[in-house]
Coordinates of C-alpha atoms in Angstrom, one line a residue:
X1 CA -6.3 -10.2 -8.8
X2 CA -6.3 -6.5 -8.5
X3 CA -3.7 -4.6 -5.9
X4 CA -3.6 -0.5 -4.7
X5 CA -0.9 0.3 -3.5
X6 CA -0.1 3.6 -1.6
X7 CA 3.1 5.3 -1.2
X8 CA 4.1 8.9 -0.2
X9 CA 3.3 8.4 3.2
X10 CA 5.1 10.0 6.0
X11 CA 6.7 12.3 8.7
X12 CA 6.2 16.0 8.1
X13 CA 6.3 19.1 9.9
X14 CA 3.3 21.0 10.3
X15 CA 2.2 23.9 7.4
X16 CA 4.7 21.2 5.3
X17 CA 3.3 19.4 2.5
X18 CA 3.0 15.4 1.4
X19 CA 1.9 14.3 -1.9
X20 CA 0.2 10.6 -1.9
X21 CA 0.3 8.1 -4.5
X22 CA -1.7 5.3 -5.1
X23 CA -1.7 2.7 -8.3
X24 CA -3.9 0.0 -9.6
X25 CA -2.6 -2.6 -10.3
X26 CA -4.3 -6.3 -12.0
X27 CA -7.2 -7.0 -13.9
X28 CA -8.5 -3.9 -14.6
X29 CA -10.9 -2.4 -17.5
X30 CA -11.7 0.5 -15.7
X31 CA -11.7 2.6 -12.8
X32 CA -14.7 4.4 -11.9
X33 CA -14.4 6.5 -8.4
X34 CA -10.9 6.7 -7.0
X35 CA -10.3 8.3 -3.4
X36 CA -8.7 8.5 -0.2
X37 CA -9.2 8.2 3.7
X38 CA -8.3 7.7 6.7
X39 CA -8.1 6.4 9.6
X40 CA -6.3 7.8 13.2
X41 CA -5.9 5.7 16.5
X42 CA -9.4 4.9 19.0
X43 CA -11.6 6.9 15.2
X44 CA -13.4 5.8 12.3
X45 CA -12.4 5.4 9.0
X46 CA -13.4 9.0 7.3
X47 CA -13.4 10.4 3.5
X48 CA -10.9 12.5 2.8
X49 CA -11.6 12.9 -0.7
X50 CA -12.8 11.4 -4.2
X51 CA -12.7 12.1 -7.7
X52 CA -15.0 10.4 -10.6
X53 CA -13.4 9.1 -13.9
X54 CA -14.9 12.8 -15.4
X55 CA -13.1 15.0 -13.0
X56 CA -15.4 15.5 -10.4
X57 CA -14.0 15.8 -6.5
X58 CA -15.7 15.6 -3.5
X59 CA -13.9 16.6 -0.4
X60 CA -14.2 16.4 3.6
X61 CA -15.0 19.9 5.1
X62 CA -11.9 19.8 6.9
X63 CA -9.8 19.5 4.0
X64 CA -11.1 21.7 2.2
X65 CA -8.7 24.1 0.7
X66 CA -5.4 22.6 1.5
X67 CA -5.3 19.3 0.0
X68 CA -5.7 18.7 -3.5
X69 CA -7.1 14.8 -5.5
X70 CA -6.2 14.2 -8.7
X71 CA -6.1 11.5 -11.2
X72 CA -4.2 9.6 -14.1
X73 CA -6.3 7.4 -16.1
X74 CA -3.4 6.4 -18.0
X75 CA -1.5 5.0 -15.3
X76 CA -4.8 4.1 -13.1
X77 CA -3.0 6.4 -10.6
X78 CA -4.6 8.5 -8.0
X79 CA -2.7 10.9 -6.1
X80 CA -3.3 13.3 -3.1
X81 CA -1.6 17.1 -2.6
X82 CA -1.9 17.9 1.1
X83 CA -0.2 21.2 1.9
X84 CA -0.8 23.5 4.9
X85 CA -0.9 20.1 7.3
X86 CA -2.2 20.4 10.6
X87 CA -1.3 17.6 13.9
X88 CA -5.0 16.6 13.5
X89 CA -4.6 15.0 9.4
X90 CA -2.0 12.1 11.4
X91 CA -3.6 9.0 10.3
X92 CA -3.6 6.3 8.3
X93 CA -4.4 7.2 4.6
X94 CA -6.3 4.2 2.6
X95 CA -6.6 4.5 -1.1
X96 CA -10.2 3.2 -2.6
X97 CA -11.0 2.4 -6.0
X98 CA -14.1 0.9 -7.9
X99 CA -12.9 -0.9 -10.4
X100 CA -14.6 -2.9 -13.4
X101 CA -12.0 -6.2 -14.2
X102 CA -14.2 -6.8 -17.8
X103 CA -16.7 -5.7 -20.4
X104 CA -19.5 -6.1 -18.2
X105 CA -21.0 -3.8 -16.3
X106 CA -19.8 -4.0 -12.3
X107 CA -18.1 -2.0 -10.3
X108 CA -15.7 -3.9 -7.6
X109 CA -14.8 -2.3 -4.7
X110 CA -10.8 -2.2 -3.3
X111 CA -8.6 -0.8 -0.7
X112 CA -5.1 -0.6 -0.2
X113 CA -2.5 -1.3 2.7
X114 CA -2.3 2.3 3.7
X115 CA 0.2 4.6 4.4
X116 CA 0.9 6.8 7.2
X117 CA 1.2 10.0 7.3
X118 CA 2.3 12.1 10.5
X119 CA 2.4 15.8 11.6
X120 CA 4.7 17.0 13.9
X121 CA 3.8 20.3 16.3

């Protein structure tokens, strides 16, 4: 079974920084795309950033220039460096990954449990 575990969330003042981590474990042959999504109360879950196994990145317009996604393939871990945080960034952040569990060319999507990020004014 594959598990994604997020860490690094917390309470931070506006303008501050946080670094989120998400480690994948279990039956893993390879990981393709990894990413971060977030969901605020009353809102739908939205994409924050994604990164492919080759390092290509994609960001939501609202976080461009402030957030940086990266990954360590050897550790099956994806990171999200969040700088210049705003109250609007307050949400539960979820890790996402497309994981191949065997030599079969099939990927399955997994989600972490989420980590709370709260940005105060």
